Coordinates of C-alpha atoms in Angstrom, one line a residue:
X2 CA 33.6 -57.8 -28.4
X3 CA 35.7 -60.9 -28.3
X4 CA 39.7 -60.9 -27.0
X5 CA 40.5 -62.4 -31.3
X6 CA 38.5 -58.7 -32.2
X7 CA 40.4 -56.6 -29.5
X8 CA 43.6 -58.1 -30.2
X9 CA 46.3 -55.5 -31.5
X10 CA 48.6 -56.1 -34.4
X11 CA 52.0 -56.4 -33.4
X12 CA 53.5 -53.3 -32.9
X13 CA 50.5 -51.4 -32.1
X14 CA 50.6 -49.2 -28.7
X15 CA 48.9 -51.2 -27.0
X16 CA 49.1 -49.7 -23.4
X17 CA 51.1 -47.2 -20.7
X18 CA 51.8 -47.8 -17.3
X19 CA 53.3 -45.7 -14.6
X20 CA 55.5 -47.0 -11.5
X21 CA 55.7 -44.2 -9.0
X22 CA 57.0 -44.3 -5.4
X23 CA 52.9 -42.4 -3.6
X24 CA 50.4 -44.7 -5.6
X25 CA 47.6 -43.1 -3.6
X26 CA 48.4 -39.7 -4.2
X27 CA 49.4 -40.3 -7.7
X28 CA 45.3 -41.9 -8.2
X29 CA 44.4 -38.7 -6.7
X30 CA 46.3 -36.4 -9.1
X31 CA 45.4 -38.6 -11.9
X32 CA 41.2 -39.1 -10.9
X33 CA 41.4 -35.2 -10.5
X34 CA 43.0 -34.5 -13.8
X35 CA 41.2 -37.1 -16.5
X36 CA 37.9 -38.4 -14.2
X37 CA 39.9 -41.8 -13.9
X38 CA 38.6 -44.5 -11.3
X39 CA 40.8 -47.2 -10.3
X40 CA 40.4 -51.2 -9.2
X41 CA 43.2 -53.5 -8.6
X42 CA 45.3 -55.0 -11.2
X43 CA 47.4 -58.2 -11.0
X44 CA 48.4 -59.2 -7.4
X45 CA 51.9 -60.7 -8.9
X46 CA 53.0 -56.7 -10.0
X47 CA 53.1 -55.7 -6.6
X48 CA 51.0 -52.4 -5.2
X49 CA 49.5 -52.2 -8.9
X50 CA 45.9 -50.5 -10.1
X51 CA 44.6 -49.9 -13.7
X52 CA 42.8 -46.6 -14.4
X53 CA 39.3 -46.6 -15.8
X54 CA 37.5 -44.5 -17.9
X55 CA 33.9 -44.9 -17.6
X56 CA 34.5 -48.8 -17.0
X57 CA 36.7 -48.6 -19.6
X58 CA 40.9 -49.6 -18.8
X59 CA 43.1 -46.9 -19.9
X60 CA 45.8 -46.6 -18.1
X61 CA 47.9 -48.6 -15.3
X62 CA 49.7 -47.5 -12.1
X63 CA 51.8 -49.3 -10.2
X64 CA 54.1 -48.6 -6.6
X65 CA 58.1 -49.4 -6.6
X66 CA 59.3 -50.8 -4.1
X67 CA 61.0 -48.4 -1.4
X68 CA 64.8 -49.7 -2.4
X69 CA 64.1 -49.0 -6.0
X70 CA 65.3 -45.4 -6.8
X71 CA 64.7 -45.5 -11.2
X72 CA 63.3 -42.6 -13.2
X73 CA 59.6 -42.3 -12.7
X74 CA 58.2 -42.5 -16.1
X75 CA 55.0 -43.6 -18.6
X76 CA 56.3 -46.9 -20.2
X77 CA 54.4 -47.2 -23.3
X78 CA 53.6 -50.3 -24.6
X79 CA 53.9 -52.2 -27.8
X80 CA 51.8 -55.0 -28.7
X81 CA 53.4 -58.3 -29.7
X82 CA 52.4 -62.2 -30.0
X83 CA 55.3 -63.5 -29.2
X84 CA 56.8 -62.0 -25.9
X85 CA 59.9 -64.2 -26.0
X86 CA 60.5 -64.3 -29.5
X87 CA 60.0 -60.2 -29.1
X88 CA 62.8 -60.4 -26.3
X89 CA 65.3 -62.1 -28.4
X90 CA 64.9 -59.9 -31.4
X91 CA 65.6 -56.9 -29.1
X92 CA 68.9 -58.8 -28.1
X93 CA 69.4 -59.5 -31.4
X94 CA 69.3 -55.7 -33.0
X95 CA 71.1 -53.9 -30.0
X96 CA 68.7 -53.4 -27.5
X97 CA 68.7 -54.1 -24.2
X98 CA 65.6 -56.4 -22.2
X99 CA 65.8 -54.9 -17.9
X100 CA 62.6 -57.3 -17.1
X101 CA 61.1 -60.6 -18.8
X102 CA 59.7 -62.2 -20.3
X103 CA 57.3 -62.5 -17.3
X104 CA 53.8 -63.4 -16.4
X105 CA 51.6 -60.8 -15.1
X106 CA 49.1 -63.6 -13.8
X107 CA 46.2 -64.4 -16.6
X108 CA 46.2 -61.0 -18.0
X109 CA 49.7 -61.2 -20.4
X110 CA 53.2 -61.7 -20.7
X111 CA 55.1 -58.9 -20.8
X112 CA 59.0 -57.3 -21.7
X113 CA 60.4 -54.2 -20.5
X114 CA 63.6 -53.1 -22.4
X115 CA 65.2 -50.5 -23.9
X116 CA 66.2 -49.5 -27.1
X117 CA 69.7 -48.9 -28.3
X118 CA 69.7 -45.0 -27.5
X119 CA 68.0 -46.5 -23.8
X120 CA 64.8 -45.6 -24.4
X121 CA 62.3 -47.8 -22.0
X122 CA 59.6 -49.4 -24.0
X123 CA 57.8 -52.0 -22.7
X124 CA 56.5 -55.4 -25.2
X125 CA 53.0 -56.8 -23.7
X126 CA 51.5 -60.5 -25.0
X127 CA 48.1 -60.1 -24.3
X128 CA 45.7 -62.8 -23.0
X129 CA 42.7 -61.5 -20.6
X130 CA 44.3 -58.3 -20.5
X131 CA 44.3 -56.6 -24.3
X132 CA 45.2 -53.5 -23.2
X133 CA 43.7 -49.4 -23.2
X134 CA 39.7 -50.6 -24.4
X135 CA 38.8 -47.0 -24.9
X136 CA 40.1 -44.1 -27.5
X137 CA 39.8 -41.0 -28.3
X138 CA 37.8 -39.5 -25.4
X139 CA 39.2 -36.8 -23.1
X140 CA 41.3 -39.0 -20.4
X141 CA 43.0 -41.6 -23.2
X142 CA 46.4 -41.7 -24.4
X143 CA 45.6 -40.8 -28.0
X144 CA 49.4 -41.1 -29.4
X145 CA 52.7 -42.3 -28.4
X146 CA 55.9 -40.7 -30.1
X147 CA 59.8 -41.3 -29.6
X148 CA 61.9 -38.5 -28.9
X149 CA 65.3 -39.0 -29.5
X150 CA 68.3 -37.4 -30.3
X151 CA 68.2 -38.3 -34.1
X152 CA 66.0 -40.8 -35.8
X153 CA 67.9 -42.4 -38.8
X154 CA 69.8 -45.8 -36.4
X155 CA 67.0 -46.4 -34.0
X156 CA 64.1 -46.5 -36.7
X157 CA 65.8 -49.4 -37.9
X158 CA 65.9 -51.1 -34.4
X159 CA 62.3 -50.7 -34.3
X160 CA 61.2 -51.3 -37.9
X161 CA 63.6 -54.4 -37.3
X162 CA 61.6 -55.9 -34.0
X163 CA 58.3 -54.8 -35.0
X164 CA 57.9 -54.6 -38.7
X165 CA 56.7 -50.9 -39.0
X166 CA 56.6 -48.8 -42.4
X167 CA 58.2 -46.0 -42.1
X168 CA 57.1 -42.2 -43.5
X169 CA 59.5 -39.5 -43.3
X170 CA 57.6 -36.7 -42.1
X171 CA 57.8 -33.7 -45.0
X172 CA 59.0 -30.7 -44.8
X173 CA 62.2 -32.8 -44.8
X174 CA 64.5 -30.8 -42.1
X175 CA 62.1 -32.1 -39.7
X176 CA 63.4 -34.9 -38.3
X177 CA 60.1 -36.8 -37.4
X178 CA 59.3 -40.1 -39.0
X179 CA 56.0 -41.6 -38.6
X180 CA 55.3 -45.8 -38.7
X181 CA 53.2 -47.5 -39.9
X182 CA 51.4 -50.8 -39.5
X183 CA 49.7 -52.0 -43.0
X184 CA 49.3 -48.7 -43.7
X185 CA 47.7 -46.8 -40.5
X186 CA 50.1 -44.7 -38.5
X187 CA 50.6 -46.2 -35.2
X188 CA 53.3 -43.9 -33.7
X189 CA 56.0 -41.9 -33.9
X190 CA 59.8 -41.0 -33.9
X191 CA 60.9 -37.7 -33.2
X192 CA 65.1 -36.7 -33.2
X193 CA 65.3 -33.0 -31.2
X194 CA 68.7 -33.0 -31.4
X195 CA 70.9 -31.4 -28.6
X196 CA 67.1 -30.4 -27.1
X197 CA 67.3 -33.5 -25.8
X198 CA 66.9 -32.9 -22.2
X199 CA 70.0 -34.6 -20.6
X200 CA 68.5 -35.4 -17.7
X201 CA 66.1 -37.3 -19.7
X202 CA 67.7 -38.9 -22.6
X203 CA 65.6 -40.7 -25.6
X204 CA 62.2 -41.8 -24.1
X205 CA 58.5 -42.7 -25.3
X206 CA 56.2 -39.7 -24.8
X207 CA 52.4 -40.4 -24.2
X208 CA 49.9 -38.1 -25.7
X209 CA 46.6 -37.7 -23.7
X210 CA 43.4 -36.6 -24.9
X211 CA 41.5 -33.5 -23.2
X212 CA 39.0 -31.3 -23.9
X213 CA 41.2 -28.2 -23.3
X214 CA 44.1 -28.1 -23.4
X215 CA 45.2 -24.4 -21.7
X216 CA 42.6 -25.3 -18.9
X217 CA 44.2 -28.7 -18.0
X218 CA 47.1 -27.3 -18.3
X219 CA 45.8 -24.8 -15.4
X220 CA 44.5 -27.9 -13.6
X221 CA 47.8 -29.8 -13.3
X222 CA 50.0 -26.9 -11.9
X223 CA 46.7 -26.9 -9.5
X224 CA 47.5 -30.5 -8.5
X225 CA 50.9 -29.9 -7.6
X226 CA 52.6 -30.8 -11.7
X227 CA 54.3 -28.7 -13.7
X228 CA 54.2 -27.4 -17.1
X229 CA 57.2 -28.0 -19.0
X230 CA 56.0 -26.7 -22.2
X231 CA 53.2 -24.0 -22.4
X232 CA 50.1 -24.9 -24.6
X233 CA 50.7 -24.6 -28.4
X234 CA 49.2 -24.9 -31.9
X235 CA 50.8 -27.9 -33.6
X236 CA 50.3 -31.1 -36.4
X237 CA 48.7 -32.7 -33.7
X238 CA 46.5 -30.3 -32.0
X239 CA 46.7 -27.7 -29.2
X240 CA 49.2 -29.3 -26.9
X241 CA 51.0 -29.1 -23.1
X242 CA 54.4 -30.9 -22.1
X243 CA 53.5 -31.0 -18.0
X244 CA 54.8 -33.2 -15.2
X245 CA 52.6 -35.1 -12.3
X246 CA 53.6 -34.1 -8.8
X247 CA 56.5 -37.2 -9.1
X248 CA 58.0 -35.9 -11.9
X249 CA 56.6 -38.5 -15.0
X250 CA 56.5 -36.3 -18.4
X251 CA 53.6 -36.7 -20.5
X252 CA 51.5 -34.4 -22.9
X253 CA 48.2 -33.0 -22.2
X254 CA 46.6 -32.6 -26.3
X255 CA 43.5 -31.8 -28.0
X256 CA 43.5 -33.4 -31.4
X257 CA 42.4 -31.3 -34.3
X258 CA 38.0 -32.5 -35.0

């Protein structure tokens, strides 16, 4: 497949990336969990590998350096052609941009920034590097949703950078809005209100795709994570809030056949 056929429409998730302070034992936890192998990504990240599924990229990990003390997180990433351009709209609408635009060697240009309730996104420009090359199978991040406090002012910020559609998600005391990118949902807002986990605040929540979900579940309190959220019927399957052993959030999901 050529890079013109794997290239995202902008806005697309595109990819998610993790910076943790152990890299090895974060691979471990990780290859243990989802059958991810690893190789080395771009030298000018730093300590930085991208996870494989059966040859496939999925995923990327990177070390912070020992002085850096920030929230260890999955960044997701949202496709764009225009990293700088991308930067200065996010200026422009009321967000703020914490790294970039910036080369990360041949594989893409990338932003980091937040949005204007400070949740960290990242925006990637990609040339060798297009981004997660597999979907669907148990391993992938299969969705990637906002949570926030409430969804009416920041869906504008991001229908304003990105050009989504948005669909309000019915029945309407839900406050969940899905977008849209010429018509095929691409991910979604959710507002939780005072749920919000203070210690938290608005962020990006990556879905991944398992098999089963109660027994991965099982698997990452083996590792040394926590669940956060037991496993649960829902829209989007049978799905697990859990921590990794450093603390990054993520959901553990398996998607209705």
């Amino acid at each position: 497949m050529s890079q013109a056929e794997t290239r995202r429409t902008p806005g697309t998730p595109c990819w998610v990336s993790l910076m943790v302070h152990a890299l090895a034992p974060t691979q471990e936890f990780y290859a243990a969990l989802f059958g991810w192998e690893f190789r080395p990504g771009p030298a000018s990240l730093g300590p930085y590998v991208r996870a494989l599924l059966d040859g496939a990229e999925v995923a990327g990990i990177g070390q912070l350096p020992p002085d850096q003390h920030l929230p260890i997180a999955w960044t997701t990433y949202l496709a764009t052609d225009d990293a700088d351009a991308t930067a200065e709209t996010i200026r422009h609408c009321g967000g703020t941009v914490g790294v970039g635009p910036l080369e990360a060697g041949d594989a893409g240009r990338l932003v980091i920034a937040s949005d204007p309730d400070g949740a960290v996104f990242g925006a990637w420009q990609a040339q060798a590097h297009v981004g997660t090359t597999v979907a669907g199978a148990p391993g992938t991040p299969v969705w990637n949703e906002l949570v926030t406090r409430e969804t009416a002012s920041v869906v504008k910020f991001y229908e304003s950078v990105f050009g989504y559609e948005r669909e309000a998600v019915v029945p309407a005391d839900l406050d969940q809005v899905t977008l849209r990118i010429e018509g095929r949902p691409v991910c979604s807002l959710h507002g939780v209100g005072h749920a919000l986990p203070r210690d938290k605040g608005a962020h990006w929540m990556t879905y991944f795709e398992v098999a089963d979900t109660d027994e991965a579940a099982r698997r990452v309190t083996e590792l040394g994570g926590h669940v956060l959220r037991s496993p649960r019927e829902g829209a989007s399957g049978r799905a697990a809030t859990v921590t990794d052993p450093e603390g990054a959030v993520f959901t553990l999901v398996k998607s209705p056949v």
